[in-house]
């Protein structure tokens, strides 16, 4: 996919690095290029680029947004509020304010980074684009550290990108560029009010109104449909969409003919409850053979979330029906405490409440005795203590596949010598500490707003809908709902071990009971199972990993064992490793021009 905008600032020769087939604006010391969909405005010695559909808190700014467009509204916002203009906007957006001489700029992305900005600094110049693989005027070399972090996280967390020296602006951040130097700073940091004591009935009414308003707003101005997995989030969006439209909404579901993966029965329950116009499709292995290279290449860097494939198939079928915008249910789990690991980590947290003398003087010595790990009941105790003693957030990745398999068994020695295997923990600890949250649940939610939403799930949905040719909106991630969630008592999110207690109780009577009671699943993909059964998919995986084994990253012997021994024995577990290696290989093939591993 092409970039929507790109630019080089700080040099009069900038235009030569930009695409010749895009509209260009030349400055004395810089130039920008953009496609027609990008809003532009020039006033007061400044030039503005705007993407997305921002809303402005200030009435005058919102009026300008409606009458003149987002870029003109941004011009007024920067004139009135300076760099704080970004805090005046809500919704999905990115914006660039550039001085007419090309020597000063502010670039910003929204709260969850849904409109990305990538950039590089070179010799007093700023190079930027909305894609890492199209930042103009710089050589692109693959960074070994980013390869490692991709294989660790199955994506590359911002601010890193796959390319050495090219950064991605993190969610809720802005980049201030002045006098040849760039400063990246956070303009939004959620503030949790853990001492709030709202009444349930009032909070429930407000919650339902915010959700309904968000769905109505996102449904305006386009032919809309929605994803429907059968979970609480997508079912809520489907039900609200039917309500605000006053007619059956088009809801799209994906199924799998594989035991333990198909959730279509729940999607049908939700569709029947709300009277949705339900469109079902069952994914086949042949769909994956066709789609895997297309989806892998589409992203601007390797991306390993396997549910991207069914999401793309779902969005493509909606586009064929004339849908222009899909509403997705992402965000409910991370705002209101719905991921199963929240309860799991609470159980481990209980260990901290055991008196230290009892822990160190009795429990830990007893469980460390020889042979205890061979007694079933004691073995569970050993495992529990082993994990509970690891502080958060390090404990989240204790069962990361690379750690369980052993770095030395997976990676080539030369590659391993070039990366810092401890950096993911350092980065995660910094995120964990950069919040005013005190409760365990809010600490985990704040962590997931970066690592699960901004770096993973949202790029998944945005990327695959772009590939399908449709817009996407996230009504459960509206600024209003996010702010509302930060003022809920922590135990309304995780009540003992009950996940998102408030969310489910607030929707009881609106959602079918079966949906409220079900466990989270989503569009999970039975890739490992099918890769063992289907000849075409097996050949595709073997071809990709056969090439990847030559790249000097992963030991060839590990890849051989992965395909011949591990995958057939445990397809659900090892299929994920095959998937992330395969997606990286196809991405590298598709981006081979001018790109090499440093």
Coordinates of C-alpha atoms in Angstrom, one line a residue:
X1 CA 0.0 0.0 0.0
X2 CA 1.2 3.5 -0.8
X3 CA 1.8 6.3 1.8
X4 CA -0.8 8.9 2.2
X5 CA 1.7 11.7 3.0
X6 CA 5.5 12.1 3.3
X7 CA 7.9 14.9 3.7
X8 CA 11.4 16.1 4.3
X9 CA 12.2 19.2 6.3
X10 CA 15.4 21.0 6.9
X11 CA 16.9 21.0 3.3
X12 CA 16.0 22.9 0.1
X13 CA 16.6 19.7 -1.9
X14 CA 13.7 17.8 -0.2
X15 CA 11.4 17.6 -3.2
X16 CA 13.7 15.2 -5.0
X17 CA 13.0 12.5 -2.4
X18 CA 9.2 12.7 -2.7
X19 CA 6.8 10.8 -5.0
X20 CA 6.4 12.6 -8.3
X21 CA 2.8 11.5 -8.7
X22 CA 1.5 13.1 -5.5
X23 CA 0.5 16.7 -4.9
X24 CA 3.6 18.5 -3.5
X25 CA 4.3 21.7 -1.6
X26 CA 7.8 23.2 -1.6
X27 CA 9.2 25.2 1.3
X28 CA 12.5 27.1 1.3
X29 CA 13.9 24.3 3.5
X30 CA 11.6 21.3 2.9
X31 CA 8.7 19.8 1.0
X32 CA 5.7 17.6 1.6
X33 CA 3.7 15.4 -0.7
X34 CA 0.2 14.0 -0.1
X35 CA -2.7 12.2 -1.7
X36 CA -6.1 13.8 -2.3
X37 CA -7.6 12.2 0.8
X38 CA -5.3 14.2 3.1
X39 CA -6.8 17.5 4.2
X40 CA -4.5 20.5 3.7
X41 CA -4.7 24.2 4.8
X42 CA -2.2 27.1 4.8
X43 CA -2.5 30.2 7.0
X44 CA -0.5 32.5 9.1
X45 CA 2.9 31.2 7.9
X46 CA 2.1 27.6 8.5
X47 CA 0.9 24.6 6.5
X48 CA -1.3 21.9 7.9
X49 CA -1.9 18.2 7.0
X50 CA -4.8 16.4 8.6
X51 CA -6.1 12.8 8.4
X52 CA -8.9 11.1 10.1
X53 CA -12.2 12.4 11.6
X54 CA -11.3 14.5 14.6
X55 CA -13.8 16.2 16.8
X56 CA -13.0 19.3 18.8
X57 CA -14.1 20.1 22.4
X58 CA -14.2 23.8 21.7
X59 CA -17.4 24.9 19.9
X60 CA -15.7 27.4 17.6
X61 CA -13.1 24.8 16.6
X62 CA -15.8 22.2 15.9
X63 CA -17.8 24.7 13.8
X64 CA -14.7 25.3 11.7
X65 CA -14.2 21.5 11.5
X66 CA -17.7 21.1 10.1
X67 CA -17.6 24.1 7.7
X68 CA -14.1 24.2 6.6
X69 CA -12.6 20.8 7.3
X70 CA -10.2 19.3 9.8
X71 CA -7.1 21.0 8.5
X72 CA -8.6 24.5 8.8
X73 CA -9.8 23.6 12.3
X74 CA -6.3 22.5 13.3
X75 CA -5.0 25.9 12.0
X76 CA -7.3 27.7 14.4
X77 CA -6.4 25.3 17.2
X78 CA -2.7 25.8 16.9
X79 CA -3.1 29.6 16.6
X80 CA -5.1 29.6 19.9
X81 CA -3.4 26.8 21.9
X82 CA 0.0 26.3 20.5
X83 CA 1.3 22.7 20.9
X84 CA -1.6 22.1 23.4
X85 CA -3.9 22.2 20.4
X86 CA -3.6 18.4 20.1
X87 CA -5.4 18.1 23.5
X88 CA -8.4 19.9 22.1
X89 CA -9.2 17.1 19.7
X90 CA -11.0 13.7 20.2
X91 CA -11.4 10.7 18.0
X92 CA -9.1 9.2 15.4
X93 CA -6.6 11.6 13.8
X94 CA -3.1 12.6 12.9
X95 CA -1.9 16.1 12.2
X96 CA 1.2 17.9 11.0
X97 CA 1.8 21.6 11.4
X98 CA 4.8 22.8 9.4
X99 CA 6.2 26.3 9.3
X100 CA 6.4 27.9 5.8
X101 CA 10.2 27.9 5.8
X102 CA 10.3 24.2 6.6
X103 CA 12.4 24.6 9.7
X104 CA 9.8 23.9 12.4
X105 CA 7.0 21.3 12.7
X106 CA 4.7 19.5 15.1
X107 CA 3.4 16.0 14.2
X108 CA 0.9 14.3 16.4
X109 CA -1.2 11.1 16.5
X110 CA -4.4 10.4 18.5
X111 CA -4.8 8.7 21.9
X112 CA -4.4 5.2 20.6
X113 CA -2.1 5.9 17.6
X114 CA -4.7 4.8 15.0
X115 CA -3.2 7.2 12.4
X116 CA 0.5 6.4 12.5
X117 CA 3.4 8.8 11.9
X118 CA 6.9 7.4 11.2
X119 CA 10.0 9.5 11.1
X120 CA 13.8 9.6 10.9
X121 CA 16.3 12.3 11.9
X122 CA 19.3 12.6 9.6
X123 CA 21.9 15.4 9.8
X124 CA 19.5 18.1 11.0
X125 CA 16.7 17.0 8.6
X126 CA 13.4 15.4 9.5
X127 CA 12.0 12.7 7.2
X128 CA 8.5 11.5 7.8
X129 CA 5.6 9.5 6.4
X130 CA 2.5 7.6 7.6
X131 CA 4.3 4.3 6.8
X132 CA 7.7 3.1 8.0
X133 CA 8.5 1.6 4.6
X134 CA 7.9 4.9 2.7
X135 CA 9.8 7.4 4.9
X136 CA 11.5 9.4 2.0
X137 CA 15.2 10.2 1.5
X138 CA 16.7 7.6 3.9
X139 CA 18.2 4.2 3.3
X140 CA 16.2 1.4 5.0
X141 CA 18.1 -1.4 6.8
X142 CA 16.3 -4.0 8.9
X143 CA 17.3 -3.7 12.6
X144 CA 18.2 -7.0 14.2
X145 CA 16.8 -5.8 17.5
X146 CA 13.5 -5.1 15.9
X147 CA 13.5 -8.6 14.3
X148 CA 14.0 -10.0 17.8
X149 CA 11.2 -7.9 19.3
X150 CA 8.9 -9.0 16.5
X151 CA 9.5 -12.6 17.3
X152 CA 9.1 -11.9 21.0
X153 CA 5.9 -9.9 20.8
X154 CA 4.6 -11.0 17.4
X155 CA 4.6 -7.3 16.5
X156 CA 7.1 -4.4 16.9
X157 CA 6.1 -2.1 19.7
X158 CA 6.5 1.7 19.1
X159 CA 8.6 3.7 19.0
X160 CA 10.7 1.1 17.2
X161 CA 10.0 0.0 13.6
X162 CA 11.6 -2.8 11.6
X163 CA 14.0 -0.3 10.2
X164 CA 17.1 0.9 11.9
X165 CA 16.8 4.7 12.7
X166 CA 13.1 5.0 11.7
X167 CA 10.7 5.5 14.6
X168 CA 7.0 5.3 14.9
X169 CA 5.3 8.0 17.1
X170 CA 3.8 6.2 20.1
X171 CA 0.1 6.5 20.9
X172 CA -0.9 9.8 22.5
X173 CA 2.4 11.4 21.6
X174 CA 3.6 14.4 19.5
X175 CA 6.9 15.2 17.8
X176 CA 8.2 18.7 18.1
X177 CA 10.9 19.5 15.5
X178 CA 12.8 22.7 15.8
X179 CA 16.3 24.0 15.0
X180 CA 17.2 20.6 13.5
X181 CA 16.3 18.6 16.6
X182 CA 13.2 16.5 17.4
X183 CA 11.6 16.0 20.8
X184 CA 9.0 13.3 21.3
X185 CA 6.6 13.8 24.2
X186 CA 3.4 12.5 25.5
X187 CA 0.4 14.8 25.1
X188 CA -2.1 12.3 26.7
X189 CA -1.7 10.1 29.7
X190 CA -4.9 8.5 31.2
X191 CA -5.6 9.6 34.7
X192 CA -7.2 6.9 36.9
X193 CA -9.5 8.0 39.7
X194 CA -9.4 5.0 41.9
X195 CA -11.2 6.6 44.8
X196 CA -14.3 7.4 42.9
X197 CA -17.5 5.9 44.3
X198 CA -20.3 6.3 41.7
X199 CA -23.7 4.8 42.1
X200 CA -24.3 1.7 39.9
X201 CA -27.6 2.8 38.4
X202 CA -26.3 6.3 37.4
X203 CA -23.1 4.8 36.0
X204 CA -25.0 2.2 34.1
X205 CA -27.2 4.8 32.4
X206 CA -24.3 7.0 31.6
X207 CA -22.3 4.0 30.2
X208 CA -25.2 2.9 27.9
X209 CA -25.7 6.5 26.6
X210 CA -22.0 6.9 25.9
X211 CA -21.9 3.6 23.9
X212 CA -25.0 4.5 22.0
X213 CA -23.8 8.0 21.2
X214 CA -20.5 6.6 20.0
X215 CA -22.1 4.0 17.7
X216 CA -24.5 6.7 16.3
X217 CA -21.6 9.1 15.6
X218 CA -19.5 6.5 13.9
X219 CA -22.4 5.3 11.8
X220 CA -23.0 8.8 10.3
X221 CA -22.0 9.7 6.8
X222 CA -21.2 6.2 5.3
X223 CA -22.8 2.9 4.5
X224 CA -22.0 0.9 7.6
X225 CA -21.7 -2.6 8.8
X226 CA -20.0 -4.3 11.8
X227 CA -17.9 -7.2 12.8
X228 CA -19.7 -9.8 14.8
X229 CA -17.6 -12.5 16.5
X230 CA -20.3 -13.4 19.1
X231 CA -18.4 -11.9 22.0
X232 CA -19.7 -9.2 24.3
X233 CA -18.0 -6.3 22.6
X234 CA -18.9 -7.0 19.0
X235 CA -22.4 -8.1 20.1
X236 CA -22.8 -4.8 22.0
X237 CA -21.8 -2.8 18.9
X238 CA -24.1 -4.9 16.7
X239 CA -27.1 -4.3 19.0
X240 CA -26.4 -0.6 19.3
X241 CA -26.0 -0.2 15.6
X242 CA -29.4 -1.9 14.9
X243 CA -30.9 0.4 17.5
X244 CA -29.5 3.7 16.2
X245 CA -30.2 2.8 12.6
X246 CA -33.7 1.8 13.4
X247 CA -33.3 -1.1 11.0
X248 CA -31.3 -4.4 10.7
X249 CA -27.6 -3.6 10.6
X250 CA -25.3 -5.7 8.3
X251 CA -23.2 -7.8 10.6
X252 CA -20.3 -10.0 9.3
X253 CA -19.1 -13.2 11.0
X254 CA -16.3 -15.6 10.3
X255 CA -16.4 -19.3 11.1
X256 CA -14.0 -22.2 11.1
X257 CA -14.7 -25.8 10.4
X258 CA -12.3 -26.9 13.2
X259 CA -13.1 -28.2 16.7
X260 CA -12.7 -25.6 19.4
X261 CA -12.3 -22.6 17.1
X262 CA -15.8 -22.0 15.7
X263 CA -17.9 -19.3 17.5
X264 CA -20.6 -18.9 14.9
X265 CA -23.3 -20.2 17.2
X266 CA -22.9 -17.2 19.5
X267 CA -22.8 -14.8 16.6
X268 CA -26.1 -16.2 15.5
X269 CA -27.6 -15.8 19.0
X270 CA -26.6 -12.1 18.9
X271 CA -27.8 -11.5 15.4
X272 CA -31.2 -13.1 16.2
X273 CA -31.5 -11.1 19.4
X274 CA -31.0 -7.7 17.6
X275 CA -32.5 -8.6 14.2
X276 CA -29.3 -8.0 12.4
X277 CA -28.8 -8.8 8.7
X278 CA -26.3 -11.5 9.4
X279 CA -23.7 -12.5 6.8
X280 CA -21.7 -15.6 7.6
X281 CA -18.6 -17.0 5.9
X282 CA -16.6 -20.1 6.8
X283 CA -12.8 -19.7 6.1
X284 CA -11.0 -22.5 4.4
X285 CA -7.4 -23.4 4.2
X286 CA -7.5 -22.3 0.5
X287 CA -8.4 -18.8 1.7
X288 CA -5.3 -18.7 3.9
X289 CA -3.1 -19.9 1.0
X290 CA -4.4 -17.0 -1.1
X291 CA -4.4 -14.4 1.6
X292 CA -1.3 -14.9 3.7
X293 CA 1.2 -13.3 1.3
X294 CA -1.2 -10.4 0.5
X295 CA -1.8 -9.6 4.2
X296 CA 1.9 -10.0 5.1
X297 CA 3.1 -7.7 2.4
X298 CA 0.4 -5.1 3.0
X299 CA 1.8 -4.0 6.4
X300 CA 4.7 -1.5 6.5
X301 CA 6.6 -3.9 8.8
X302 CA 6.3 -7.6 9.9
X303 CA 3.1 -8.2 11.8
X304 CA 2.2 -11.5 13.3
X305 CA -1.3 -11.4 14.7
X306 CA -2.9 -14.4 13.1
X307 CA -6.5 -13.1 13.4
X308 CA -5.6 -10.5 10.8
X309 CA -6.4 -13.0 8.1
X310 CA -10.0 -13.7 9.1
X311 CA -10.5 -10.0 9.8
X312 CA -9.4 -9.2 6.2
X313 CA -11.6 -11.8 4.7
X314 CA -14.6 -10.5 6.8
X315 CA -13.9 -6.9 5.7
X316 CA -13.5 -7.8 2.1
X317 CA -16.8 -9.5 2.0
X318 CA -18.4 -6.4 3.6
X319 CA -16.8 -4.3 0.9
X320 CA -18.2 -6.5 -1.8
X321 CA -21.7 -5.8 -0.3
X322 CA -21.1 -2.0 -0.6
X323 CA -20.2 -1.4 3.0
X324 CA -17.9 1.7 3.3
X325 CA -17.2 1.6 7.1
X326 CA -17.0 -1.2 9.5
X327 CA -17.6 -0.8 13.2
X328 CA -15.3 -3.0 15.4
X329 CA -15.7 -3.9 19.0
X330 CA -12.0 -3.5 20.0
X331 CA -11.4 -1.8 23.4
X332 CA -14.0 -3.2 25.7
X333 CA -11.7 -5.8 27.2
X334 CA -8.9 -3.3 27.8
X335 CA -11.1 -0.5 29.2
X336 CA -13.3 -2.6 31.5
X337 CA -11.1 -5.6 32.4
X338 CA -12.1 -8.5 30.2
X339 CA -8.9 -10.4 29.4
X340 CA -8.5 -13.7 31.2
X341 CA -4.9 -12.9 32.2
X342 CA -6.2 -10.1 34.5
X343 CA -7.8 -12.7 36.8
X344 CA -4.8 -15.0 36.4
X345 CA -2.4 -12.3 37.5
X346 CA -4.6 -11.4 40.4
X347 CA -4.3 -15.0 41.7
X348 CA -0.5 -14.6 41.5
X349 CA -0.8 -11.3 43.3
X350 CA -2.3 -13.0 46.3
X351 CA 1.1 -14.4 47.1
X352 CA 2.3 -11.0 48.0
X353 CA -0.3 -10.9 50.8
X354 CA 1.3 -14.0 52.5
X355 CA 3.5 -12.8 55.4
X356 CA 7.1 -12.6 54.3
X357 CA 8.3 -14.8 57.2
X358 CA 5.9 -17.6 56.2
X359 CA 6.9 -17.3 52.5
X360 CA 10.6 -17.3 53.1
X361 CA 10.7 -19.5 56.1
X362 CA 8.3 -22.3 55.2
X363 CA 6.6 -22.3 51.8
X364 CA 9.5 -21.6 49.6
X365 CA 12.0 -23.9 51.4
X366 CA 9.4 -26.7 51.4
X367 CA 8.6 -26.4 47.7
X368 CA 12.3 -26.3 46.9
X369 CA 12.9 -29.8 48.4
X370 CA 14.2 -32.4 45.9
X371 CA 11.4 -34.3 44.2
X372 CA 8.6 -31.8 44.9
X373 CA 8.2 -31.0 41.2
X374 CA 7.3 -34.7 40.6
X375 CA 4.4 -34.7 43.1
X376 CA 1.2 -33.5 41.2
X377 CA -0.2 -31.3 43.9
X378 CA 3.2 -30.0 45.0
X379 CA 4.2 -29.5 41.4
X380 CA 1.3 -27.0 41.0
X381 CA 2.5 -25.2 44.2
X382 CA 6.1 -25.1 42.8
X383 CA 4.9 -23.6 39.5
X384 CA 2.6 -21.1 41.4
X385 CA 5.4 -19.8 43.6
X386 CA 7.9 -19.7 40.7
X387 CA 5.6 -17.4 38.8
X388 CA 4.3 -15.4 41.8
X389 CA 7.8 -14.4 42.9
X390 CA 8.4 -12.7 39.5
X391 CA 7.3 -9.1 39.7
X392 CA 5.0 -7.5 37.2
X393 CA 5.1 -6.8 34.4
X394 CA 8.0 -9.3 33.8
X395 CA 5.6 -12.1 34.9
X396 CA 3.3 -11.5 31.9
X397 CA 5.8 -13.0 29.5
X398 CA 7.1 -15.8 31.7
X399 CA 5.6 -18.3 29.3
X400 CA 6.7 -16.5 26.2
X401 CA 7.5 -19.1 23.6
X402 CA 11.1 -17.8 23.0
X403 CA 11.8 -18.1 26.8
X404 CA 10.3 -21.5 27.1
X405 CA 12.1 -22.9 24.0
X406 CA 15.4 -21.2 25.0
X407 CA 17.0 -18.4 23.1
X408 CA 20.1 -20.5 22.3
X409 CA 18.0 -23.2 20.8
X410 CA 16.0 -20.9 18.6
X411 CA 18.5 -18.2 17.3
X412 CA 21.7 -18.4 15.4
X413 CA 24.6 -17.4 17.7
X414 CA 25.7 -14.5 15.5
X415 CA 22.2 -13.0 15.5
X416 CA 21.8 -13.4 19.2
X417 CA 25.1 -11.6 19.8
X418 CA 23.7 -8.6 18.0
X419 CA 20.5 -8.1 20.1
X420 CA 19.6 -7.2 23.6
X421 CA 17.3 -10.0 24.8
X422 CA 16.5 -8.1 28.0
X423 CA 15.3 -4.9 26.3
X424 CA 11.6 -6.0 26.1
X425 CA 11.5 -6.2 29.9
X426 CA 13.1 -2.8 30.3
X427 CA 10.6 -1.2 27.9
X428 CA 7.7 -2.9 29.6
X429 CA 8.7 -1.8 33.0
X430 CA 8.9 1.8 31.9
X431 CA 5.3 1.6 30.5
X432 CA 4.2 -0.1 33.8
X433 CA 5.5 2.7 35.9
X434 CA 4.3 5.6 33.7
X435 CA 0.8 5.9 35.1
X436 CA -0.9 7.2 38.2
X437 CA -2.8 3.9 38.6
X438 CA -2.2 2.0 41.9
X439 CA -4.5 -1.0 41.6
X440 CA -3.3 -4.1 39.9
X441 CA -6.1 -4.1 37.4
X442 CA -5.6 -0.5 36.2
X443 CA -1.9 -1.1 36.0
X444 CA -2.6 -4.0 33.6
X445 CA -5.2 -2.0 31.7
X446 CA -2.8 0.9 31.1
X447 CA -0.1 -1.6 30.0
X448 CA -2.5 -3.2 27.5
X449 CA -3.6 0.2 26.1
X450 CA -0.1 0.2 24.6
X451 CA 0.9 -3.4 24.0
X452 CA -2.5 -4.9 23.2
X453 CA -4.4 -2.0 21.6
X454 CA -2.0 0.6 20.1
X455 CA 0.7 -1.8 19.1
X456 CA -1.3 -4.9 18.2
X457 CA -5.1 -5.2 17.9
X458 CA -5.7 -1.8 16.4
X459 CA -3.0 -2.0 13.7
X460 CA -4.4 -5.5 12.9
X461 CA -8.0 -4.2 12.2
X462 CA -6.9 -0.9 10.6
X463 CA -4.4 -2.7 8.3
X464 CA -6.8 -5.4 7.2
X465 CA -9.7 -3.1 6.6
X466 CA -7.4 -0.8 4.5
X467 CA -6.4 -3.8 2.5
X468 CA -10.1 -4.6 1.9
X469 CA -10.9 -1.1 0.9
X470 CA -13.1 -0.1 3.8
X471 CA -12.9 2.5 6.6
X472 CA -13.1 1.3 10.2
X473 CA -14.3 2.9 13.5
X474 CA -14.0 1.9 17.1
X475 CA -17.0 3.1 19.1
X476 CA -15.8 1.4 22.3
X477 CA -12.6 3.4 22.2
X478 CA -14.2 6.8 22.1
X479 CA -12.5 9.4 24.3
X480 CA -15.7 9.7 26.3
X481 CA -15.8 6.0 27.1
X482 CA -12.1 5.8 27.8
X483 CA -12.5 8.7 30.3
X484 CA -15.5 7.1 31.8
X485 CA -13.7 3.9 32.4
X486 CA -10.8 5.6 34.3
X487 CA -13.3 6.8 36.9
X488 CA -14.8 3.4 37.7
X489 CA -13.8 1.6 40.9
X490 CA -11.1 -1.0 40.2
X491 CA -13.3 -3.8 41.6
X492 CA -16.0 -3.0 39.1
X493 CA -13.6 -4.1 36.4
X494 CA -12.3 -7.2 38.2
X495 CA -14.6 -8.2 41.0
X496 CA -12.6 -10.9 42.8
X497 CA -12.1 -13.2 39.8
X498 CA -15.1 -12.0 37.7
X499 CA -13.9 -10.2 34.6
X500 CA -15.4 -6.9 33.7
X501 CA -18.2 -7.1 36.2
X502 CA -19.6 -3.6 35.6
X503 CA -19.6 -4.0 31.8
X504 CA -21.5 -7.2 31.9
X505 CA -24.0 -6.1 34.6
X506 CA -24.6 -2.8 32.7
X507 CA -25.5 -4.8 29.6
X508 CA -27.5 -7.5 31.3
X509 CA -31.0 -7.4 29.7
X510 CA -29.6 -5.8 26.5
X511 CA -27.2 -8.7 25.6
X512 CA -28.4 -12.3 25.5
X513 CA -27.4 -14.2 28.7
X514 CA -25.5 -16.7 26.6
X515 CA -23.2 -13.9 25.3
X516 CA -22.6 -12.5 28.8
X517 CA -21.7 -15.9 30.2
X518 CA -19.4 -17.0 27.4
X519 CA -15.6 -16.9 27.4
X520 CA -13.7 -14.6 25.2
X521 CA -12.6 -16.0 21.8
X522 CA -12.7 -13.6 18.8
X523 CA -11.6 -14.6 15.3
X524 CA -9.1 -17.2 16.5
X525 CA -7.5 -19.0 13.6
X526 CA -6.9 -22.8 13.5
X527 CA -3.7 -22.4 11.5
X528 CA -1.6 -25.0 13.2
X529 CA -4.3 -27.7 12.8
X530 CA -4.8 -26.9 9.2
X531 CA -1.1 -26.6 8.4
X532 CA -0.8 -30.3 9.4
X533 CA -3.9 -31.4 7.4
X534 CA -4.0 -29.3 4.3
X535 CA -1.4 -30.0 1.6
X536 CA -1.5 -26.4 0.1
X537 CA -1.1 -24.7 3.5
X538 CA 1.6 -27.2 4.5
X539 CA 3.5 -26.5 1.3
X540 CA 3.1 -22.7 1.8
X541 CA 4.5 -22.9 5.3
X542 CA 7.4 -25.2 4.3
X543 CA 8.3 -22.9 1.4
X544 CA 8.3 -19.8 3.6
X545 CA 10.3 -21.4 6.4
X546 CA 12.6 -23.0 4.0
X547 CA 13.7 -19.6 2.8
X548 CA 13.7 -18.1 6.2
X549 CA 16.2 -20.7 7.5
X550 CA 18.7 -19.1 5.1
X551 CA 18.5 -15.6 6.6
X552 CA 20.9 -16.1 9.5
X553 CA 18.3 -15.4 12.2
X554 CA 16.9 -18.7 13.4
X555 CA 18.8 -22.0 13.6
X556 CA 18.0 -24.2 10.6
X557 CA 17.8 -27.2 12.9
X558 CA 15.1 -25.5 14.9
X559 CA 13.0 -24.8 11.8
X560 CA 13.4 -28.4 10.8
X561 CA 12.3 -29.7 14.2
X562 CA 9.5 -27.2 14.3
X563 CA 8.0 -28.4 11.0
X564 CA 8.6 -32.2 11.4
X565 CA 8.3 -32.8 15.1
X566 CA 6.8 -29.9 17.2
X567 CA 4.0 -28.8 14.9
X568 CA 2.5 -32.2 14.3
X569 CA 2.7 -33.0 18.0
X570 CA 1.2 -29.7 19.3
X571 CA -0.3 -27.8 16.4
X572 CA -2.2 -25.3 18.5
X573 CA 0.9 -24.2 20.3
X574 CA 3.7 -24.4 17.7
X575 CA 1.4 -23.2 14.9
X576 CA 1.9 -19.7 16.3
X577 CA 5.6 -19.9 15.9
X578 CA 5.3 -21.2 12.3
X579 CA 2.9 -18.4 11.6
X580 CA 5.1 -15.5 12.8
X581 CA 8.1 -16.9 11.0
X582 CA 6.1 -17.3 7.8
X583 CA 4.6 -13.8 8.0
X584 CA 8.0 -12.3 8.4
X585 CA 9.4 -14.2 5.5
X586 CA 6.6 -13.1 3.1
X587 CA 7.0 -9.5 4.4
X588 CA 10.7 -9.6 3.7
X589 CA 10.2 -11.0 0.2
X590 CA 7.7 -8.3 -0.6
X591 CA 10.0 -5.5 0.7
X592 CA 13.3 -6.8 -0.7
X593 CA 14.0 -3.7 -2.8
X594 CA 16.6 -1.6 -1.0
X595 CA 16.1 -3.4 2.3
X596 CA 18.6 -5.6 4.0
X597 CA 19.4 -7.0 7.5
X598 CA 22.1 -4.8 9.1

